[in-house]
Coordinates of C-alpha atoms in Angstrom, one line a residue:
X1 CA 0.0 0.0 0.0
X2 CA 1.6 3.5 -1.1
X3 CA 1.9 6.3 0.9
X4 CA 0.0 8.2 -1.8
X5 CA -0.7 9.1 -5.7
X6 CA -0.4 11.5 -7.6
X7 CA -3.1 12.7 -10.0
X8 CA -2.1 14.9 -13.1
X9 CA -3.0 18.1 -13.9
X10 CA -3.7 16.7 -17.0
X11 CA -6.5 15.0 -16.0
X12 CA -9.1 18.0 -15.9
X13 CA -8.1 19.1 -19.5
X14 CA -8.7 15.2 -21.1
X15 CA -11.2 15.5 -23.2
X16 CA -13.0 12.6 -22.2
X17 CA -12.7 14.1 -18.9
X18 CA -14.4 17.0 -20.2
X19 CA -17.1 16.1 -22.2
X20 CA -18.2 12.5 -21.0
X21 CA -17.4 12.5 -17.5
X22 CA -20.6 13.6 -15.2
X23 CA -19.5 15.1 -11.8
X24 CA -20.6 11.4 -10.1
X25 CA -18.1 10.4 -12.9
X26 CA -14.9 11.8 -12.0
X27 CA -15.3 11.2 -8.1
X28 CA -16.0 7.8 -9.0
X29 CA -12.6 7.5 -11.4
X30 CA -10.6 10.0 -9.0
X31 CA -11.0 7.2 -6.4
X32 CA -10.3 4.2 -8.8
X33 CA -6.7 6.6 -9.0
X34 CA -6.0 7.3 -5.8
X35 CA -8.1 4.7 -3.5
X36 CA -5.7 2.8 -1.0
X37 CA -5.8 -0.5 -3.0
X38 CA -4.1 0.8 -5.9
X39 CA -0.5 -1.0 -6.9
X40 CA 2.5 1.5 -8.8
X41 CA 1.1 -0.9 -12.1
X42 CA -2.3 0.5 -12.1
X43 CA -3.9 -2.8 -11.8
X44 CA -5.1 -4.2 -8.4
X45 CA -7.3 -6.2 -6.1
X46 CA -10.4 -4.7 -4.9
X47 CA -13.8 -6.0 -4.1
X48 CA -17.7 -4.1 -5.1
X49 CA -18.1 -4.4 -1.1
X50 CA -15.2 -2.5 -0.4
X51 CA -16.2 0.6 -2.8
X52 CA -19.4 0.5 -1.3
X53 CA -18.0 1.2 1.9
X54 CA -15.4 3.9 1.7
X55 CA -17.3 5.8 -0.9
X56 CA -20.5 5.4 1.1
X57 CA -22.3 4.5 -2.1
X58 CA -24.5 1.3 -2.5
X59 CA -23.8 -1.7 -4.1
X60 CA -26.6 -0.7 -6.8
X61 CA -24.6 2.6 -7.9
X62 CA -20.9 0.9 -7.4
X63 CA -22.3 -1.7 -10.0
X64 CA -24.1 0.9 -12.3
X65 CA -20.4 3.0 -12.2
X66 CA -18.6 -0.1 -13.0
X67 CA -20.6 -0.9 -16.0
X68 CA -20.2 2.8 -17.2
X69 CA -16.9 2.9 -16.7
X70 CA -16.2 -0.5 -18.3
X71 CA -18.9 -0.5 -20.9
X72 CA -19.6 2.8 -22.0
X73 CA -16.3 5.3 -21.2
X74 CA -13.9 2.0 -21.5
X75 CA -11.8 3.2 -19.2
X76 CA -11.1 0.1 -16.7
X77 CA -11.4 -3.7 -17.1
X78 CA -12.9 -5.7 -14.0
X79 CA -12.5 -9.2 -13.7
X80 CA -15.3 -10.4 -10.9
X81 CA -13.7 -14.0 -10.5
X82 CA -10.1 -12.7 -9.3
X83 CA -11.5 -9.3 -8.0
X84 CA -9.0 -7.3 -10.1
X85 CA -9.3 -4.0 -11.7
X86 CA -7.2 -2.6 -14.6
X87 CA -7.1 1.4 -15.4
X88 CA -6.8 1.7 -19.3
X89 CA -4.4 5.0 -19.0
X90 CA -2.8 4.3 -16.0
X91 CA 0.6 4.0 -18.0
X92 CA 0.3 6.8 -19.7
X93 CA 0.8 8.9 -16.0
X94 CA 1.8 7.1 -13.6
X95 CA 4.3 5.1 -15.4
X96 CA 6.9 7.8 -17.1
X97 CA 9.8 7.2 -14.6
X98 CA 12.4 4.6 -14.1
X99 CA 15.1 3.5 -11.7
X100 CA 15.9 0.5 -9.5
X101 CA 13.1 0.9 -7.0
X102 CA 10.7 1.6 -9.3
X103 CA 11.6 -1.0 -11.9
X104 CA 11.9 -3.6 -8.9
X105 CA 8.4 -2.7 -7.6
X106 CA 6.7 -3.2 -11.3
X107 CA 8.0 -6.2 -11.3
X108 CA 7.1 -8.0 -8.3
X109 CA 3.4 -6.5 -8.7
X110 CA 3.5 -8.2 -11.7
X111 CA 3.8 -11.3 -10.3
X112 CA 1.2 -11.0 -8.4
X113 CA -1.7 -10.6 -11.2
X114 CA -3.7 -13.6 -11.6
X115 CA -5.9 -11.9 -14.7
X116 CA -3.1 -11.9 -17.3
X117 CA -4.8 -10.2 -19.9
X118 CA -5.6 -7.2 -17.7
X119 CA -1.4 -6.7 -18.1
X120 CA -2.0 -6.4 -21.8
X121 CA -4.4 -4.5 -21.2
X122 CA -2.5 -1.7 -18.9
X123 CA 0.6 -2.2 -21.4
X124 CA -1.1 -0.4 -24.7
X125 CA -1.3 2.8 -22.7
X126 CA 2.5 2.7 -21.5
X127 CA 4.5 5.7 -23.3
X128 CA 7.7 4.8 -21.4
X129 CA 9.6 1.8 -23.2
X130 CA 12.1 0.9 -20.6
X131 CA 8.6 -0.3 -18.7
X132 CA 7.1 -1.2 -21.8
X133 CA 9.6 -3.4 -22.5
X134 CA 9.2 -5.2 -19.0
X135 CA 5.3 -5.3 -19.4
X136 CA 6.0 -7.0 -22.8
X137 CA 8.7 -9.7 -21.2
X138 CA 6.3 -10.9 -18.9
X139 CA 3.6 -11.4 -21.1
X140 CA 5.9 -13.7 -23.2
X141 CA 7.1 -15.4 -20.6
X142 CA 3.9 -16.1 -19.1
X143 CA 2.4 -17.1 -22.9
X144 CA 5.6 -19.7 -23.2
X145 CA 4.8 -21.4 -19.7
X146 CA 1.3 -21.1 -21.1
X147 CA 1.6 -22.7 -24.1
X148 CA -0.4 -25.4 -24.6
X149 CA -3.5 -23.0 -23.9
X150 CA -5.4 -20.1 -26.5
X151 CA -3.9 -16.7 -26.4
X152 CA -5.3 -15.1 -23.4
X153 CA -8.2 -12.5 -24.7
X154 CA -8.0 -8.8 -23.5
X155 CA -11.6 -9.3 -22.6
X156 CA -12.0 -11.2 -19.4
X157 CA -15.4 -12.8 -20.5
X158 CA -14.9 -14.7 -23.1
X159 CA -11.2 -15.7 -21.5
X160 CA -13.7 -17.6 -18.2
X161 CA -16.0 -18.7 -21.3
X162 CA -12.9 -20.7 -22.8
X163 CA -12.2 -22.6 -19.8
X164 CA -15.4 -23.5 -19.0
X165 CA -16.4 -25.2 -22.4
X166 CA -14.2 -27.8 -20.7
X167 CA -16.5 -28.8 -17.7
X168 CA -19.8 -26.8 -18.6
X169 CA -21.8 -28.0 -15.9
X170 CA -19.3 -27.5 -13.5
X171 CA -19.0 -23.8 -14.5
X172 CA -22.7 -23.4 -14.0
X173 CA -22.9 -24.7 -10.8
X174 CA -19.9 -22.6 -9.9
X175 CA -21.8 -19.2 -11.4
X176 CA -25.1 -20.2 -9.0
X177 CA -22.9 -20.6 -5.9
X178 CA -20.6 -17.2 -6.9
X179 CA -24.0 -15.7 -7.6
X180 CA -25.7 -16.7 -4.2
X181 CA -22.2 -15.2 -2.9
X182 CA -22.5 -12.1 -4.5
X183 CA -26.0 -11.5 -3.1
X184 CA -25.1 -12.8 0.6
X185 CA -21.9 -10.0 0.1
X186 CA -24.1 -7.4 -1.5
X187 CA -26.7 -7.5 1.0
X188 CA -24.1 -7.5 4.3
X189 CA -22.0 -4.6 2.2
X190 CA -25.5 -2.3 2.9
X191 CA -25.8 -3.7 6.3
X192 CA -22.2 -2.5 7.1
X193 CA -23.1 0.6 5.5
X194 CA -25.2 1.7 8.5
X195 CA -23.0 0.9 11.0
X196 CA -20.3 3.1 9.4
X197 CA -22.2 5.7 9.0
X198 CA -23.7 5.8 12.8
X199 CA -19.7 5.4 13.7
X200 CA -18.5 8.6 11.7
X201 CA -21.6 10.8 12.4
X202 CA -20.5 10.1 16.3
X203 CA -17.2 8.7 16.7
X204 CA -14.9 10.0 14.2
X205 CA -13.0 9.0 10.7
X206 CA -12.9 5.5 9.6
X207 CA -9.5 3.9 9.6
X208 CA -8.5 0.6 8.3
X209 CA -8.5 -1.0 12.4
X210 CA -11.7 0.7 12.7
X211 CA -13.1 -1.3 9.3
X212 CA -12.5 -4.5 10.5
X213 CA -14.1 -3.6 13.9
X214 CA -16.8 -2.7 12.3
X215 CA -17.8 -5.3 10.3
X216 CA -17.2 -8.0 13.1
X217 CA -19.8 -5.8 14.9
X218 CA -21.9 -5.9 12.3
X219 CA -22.0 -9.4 12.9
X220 CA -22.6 -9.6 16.4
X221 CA -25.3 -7.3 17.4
X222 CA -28.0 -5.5 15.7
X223 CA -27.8 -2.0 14.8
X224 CA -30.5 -0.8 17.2
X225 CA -28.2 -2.0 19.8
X226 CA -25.1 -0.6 18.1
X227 CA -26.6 2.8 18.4
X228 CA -27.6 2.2 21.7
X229 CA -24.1 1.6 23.2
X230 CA -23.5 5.3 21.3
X231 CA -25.9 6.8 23.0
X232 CA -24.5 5.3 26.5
X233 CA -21.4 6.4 25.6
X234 CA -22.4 10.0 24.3
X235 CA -23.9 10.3 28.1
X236 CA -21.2 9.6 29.6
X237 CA -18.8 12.1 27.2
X238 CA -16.9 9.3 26.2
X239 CA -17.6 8.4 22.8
X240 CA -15.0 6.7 21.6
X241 CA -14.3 3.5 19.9
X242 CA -12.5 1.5 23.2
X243 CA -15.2 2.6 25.4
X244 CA -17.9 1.7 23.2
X245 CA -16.0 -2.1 22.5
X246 CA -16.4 -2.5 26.3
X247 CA -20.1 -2.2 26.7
X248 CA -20.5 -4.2 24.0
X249 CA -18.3 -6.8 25.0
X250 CA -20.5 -6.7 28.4
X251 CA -23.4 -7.0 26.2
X252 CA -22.0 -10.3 24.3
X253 CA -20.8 -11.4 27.7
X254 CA -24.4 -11.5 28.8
X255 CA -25.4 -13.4 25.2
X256 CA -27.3 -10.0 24.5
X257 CA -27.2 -8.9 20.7
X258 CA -30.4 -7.3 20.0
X259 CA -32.2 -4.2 21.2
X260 CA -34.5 -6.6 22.4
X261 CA -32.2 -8.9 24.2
X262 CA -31.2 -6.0 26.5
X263 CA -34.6 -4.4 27.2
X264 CA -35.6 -8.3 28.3
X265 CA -32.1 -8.5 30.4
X266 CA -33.4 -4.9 32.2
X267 CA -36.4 -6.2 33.1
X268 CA -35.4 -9.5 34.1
X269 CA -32.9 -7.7 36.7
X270 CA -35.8 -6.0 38.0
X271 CA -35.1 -2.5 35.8
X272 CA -37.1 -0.8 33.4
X273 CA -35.9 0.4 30.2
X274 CA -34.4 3.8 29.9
X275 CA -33.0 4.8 26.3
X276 CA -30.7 7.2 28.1
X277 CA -30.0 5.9 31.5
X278 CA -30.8 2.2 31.0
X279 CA -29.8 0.1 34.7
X280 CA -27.4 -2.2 32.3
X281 CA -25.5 0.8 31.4
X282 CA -25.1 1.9 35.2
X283 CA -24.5 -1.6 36.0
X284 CA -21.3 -1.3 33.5
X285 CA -20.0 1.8 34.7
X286 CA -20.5 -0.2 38.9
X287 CA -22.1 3.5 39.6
X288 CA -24.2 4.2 43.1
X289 CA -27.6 3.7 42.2
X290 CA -28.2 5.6 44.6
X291 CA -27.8 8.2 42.2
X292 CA -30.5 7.9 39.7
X293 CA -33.1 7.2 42.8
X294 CA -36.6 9.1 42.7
X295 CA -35.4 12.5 45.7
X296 CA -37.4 12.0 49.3
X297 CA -40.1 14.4 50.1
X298 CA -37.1 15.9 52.8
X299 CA -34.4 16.3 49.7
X300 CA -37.1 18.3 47.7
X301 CA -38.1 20.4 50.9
X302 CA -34.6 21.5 51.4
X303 CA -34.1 22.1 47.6
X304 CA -37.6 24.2 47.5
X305 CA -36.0 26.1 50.7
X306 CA -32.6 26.8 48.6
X307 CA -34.2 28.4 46.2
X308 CA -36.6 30.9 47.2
X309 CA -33.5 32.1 50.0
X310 CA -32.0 33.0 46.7

């Protein structure tokens, strides 16, 4: 993962930038340039899931941008088998320098493609031969170890069509189960999406520690109760992400994971359900009940007596 990119000048006076791009356009392909998954090759791993959640768009629009970008700008190339994406002009950029490091690095990212004909792909936009050159070397290598199969196909389609016509029935079985998975992803993906957005409205920025913490929350407790351990917290002016893990692991402790769970674990302790002061949250923070006691007739005398002295 690089510390950053850089994005060209250039690319506000492209003419395709210009005239074809909507303003949803560009944020869309200024992310597919600079989003944290990108490689110094321009192509790279990334899933429809994880778009969806650090561009806080759903999986309906990631997929309608995708099929823009692929099918109607042609701009990218997304293979959804090997989750990899491919940025038609990436070369044209981002690759126009050389040296050791650089050379070294373009390599080994190389190696790591599974979609070959995404590197082909990336290659036609190089300007730079030196990197050209390497681009071109592993292609014929990998074509040589290869032989014995068709020339891989620039479009990843027809290259999954080609090795299926092999076992047919095994491909389709293998499309229902992918498809099932896609739905089960999709679906979970939007569910996340809530959670996130409850976290940043009231904890702060998304990081990638705080990602994974979300989604395994997302998996553990309902989001009614999610934003219920934010509003405990909130009370107590201690939003943050350690305190909230704590009442939630008290929660789980307690096999509660549901809004529901913990308004029947109030009453079955005797308590009644408070959405601000609930007895479980007291119960976490071992504070004097004492405190949240209905005042004696003698406590509201004296107050009554405080107040017209004043």
């Amino acid at each position: 993962m690089a510390i950053f990119r850089k994005l060209h000048t250039a690319f506000w006076q492209d003419a395709k930038v210009i005239e074809e791009l909507t303003p949803e356009d560009k944020f869309f392909f200024i992310y597919l340039l600079t989003n944290p998954a990108t490689t110094q090759i321009g192509i790279y791993q990334i899933t429809k899931k994880q778009m969806s959640f650090e561009l806080g768009y759903s999986i309906e629009s990631i997929n309608s941008l995708m099929d823009r970008f692929e099918n109607h700008h042609k701009l990218i190339k997304y293979n959804p088998y090997t989750r990899e994406i491919a940025l038609k002009n990436w070369g044209k950029y981002n690759l126009d320098r050389s040296g050791k490091p650089m050379l070294d690095c373009v390599k080994k990212e190389l190696e790591e493609v599974s979609d070959i004909s995404l590197i082909e792909y990336v290659s036609k936009g190089i300007k730079k031969e030196e990197i050209k050159d390497i681009f071109k070397s592993y292609l014929n290598k990998e074509n040589i170890n290869k032989s014995n199969n068709d020339t891989y196909n620039e479009s990843y389609t027809d290259t999954f069509k080609n090795l299926g016509q092999e076992e047919e029935k095994d491909k389709e079985e293998y499309k229902e189960k992918d498809i099932d998975k896609e739905k089960e992803k999709d679906l979970k993906s939007s569910n996340v999406g809530k959670y996130a957005k409850l976290y940043e409205q009231n904890i702060g920025l998304i990081n990638g520690v705080a990602y994974e913490w979300i989604i395994n929350i997302s998996e553990e407790i309902d989001i009614k109760l999610f934003k219920k351990a934010i509003e405990i917290a909130t009370d107590k002016g201690k939003c943050n992400k350690g305190y909230i893990g704590g009442i939630i692991r008290q929660w789980l402790n307690n096999n509660i994971k549901t809004y529901d769970d913990l308004k029947a674990y109030e009453l079955n302790q005797g308590g009644q359900s408070n959405d601000r002061k609930s007895k479980y949250a007291r119960e976490y923070e071992n504070e004097d009940e004492s405190t949240y006691q209905k005042p004696t007739e003698e406590q509201l005398r004296r107050v009554r007596e405080l107040l017209e002295s004043n």
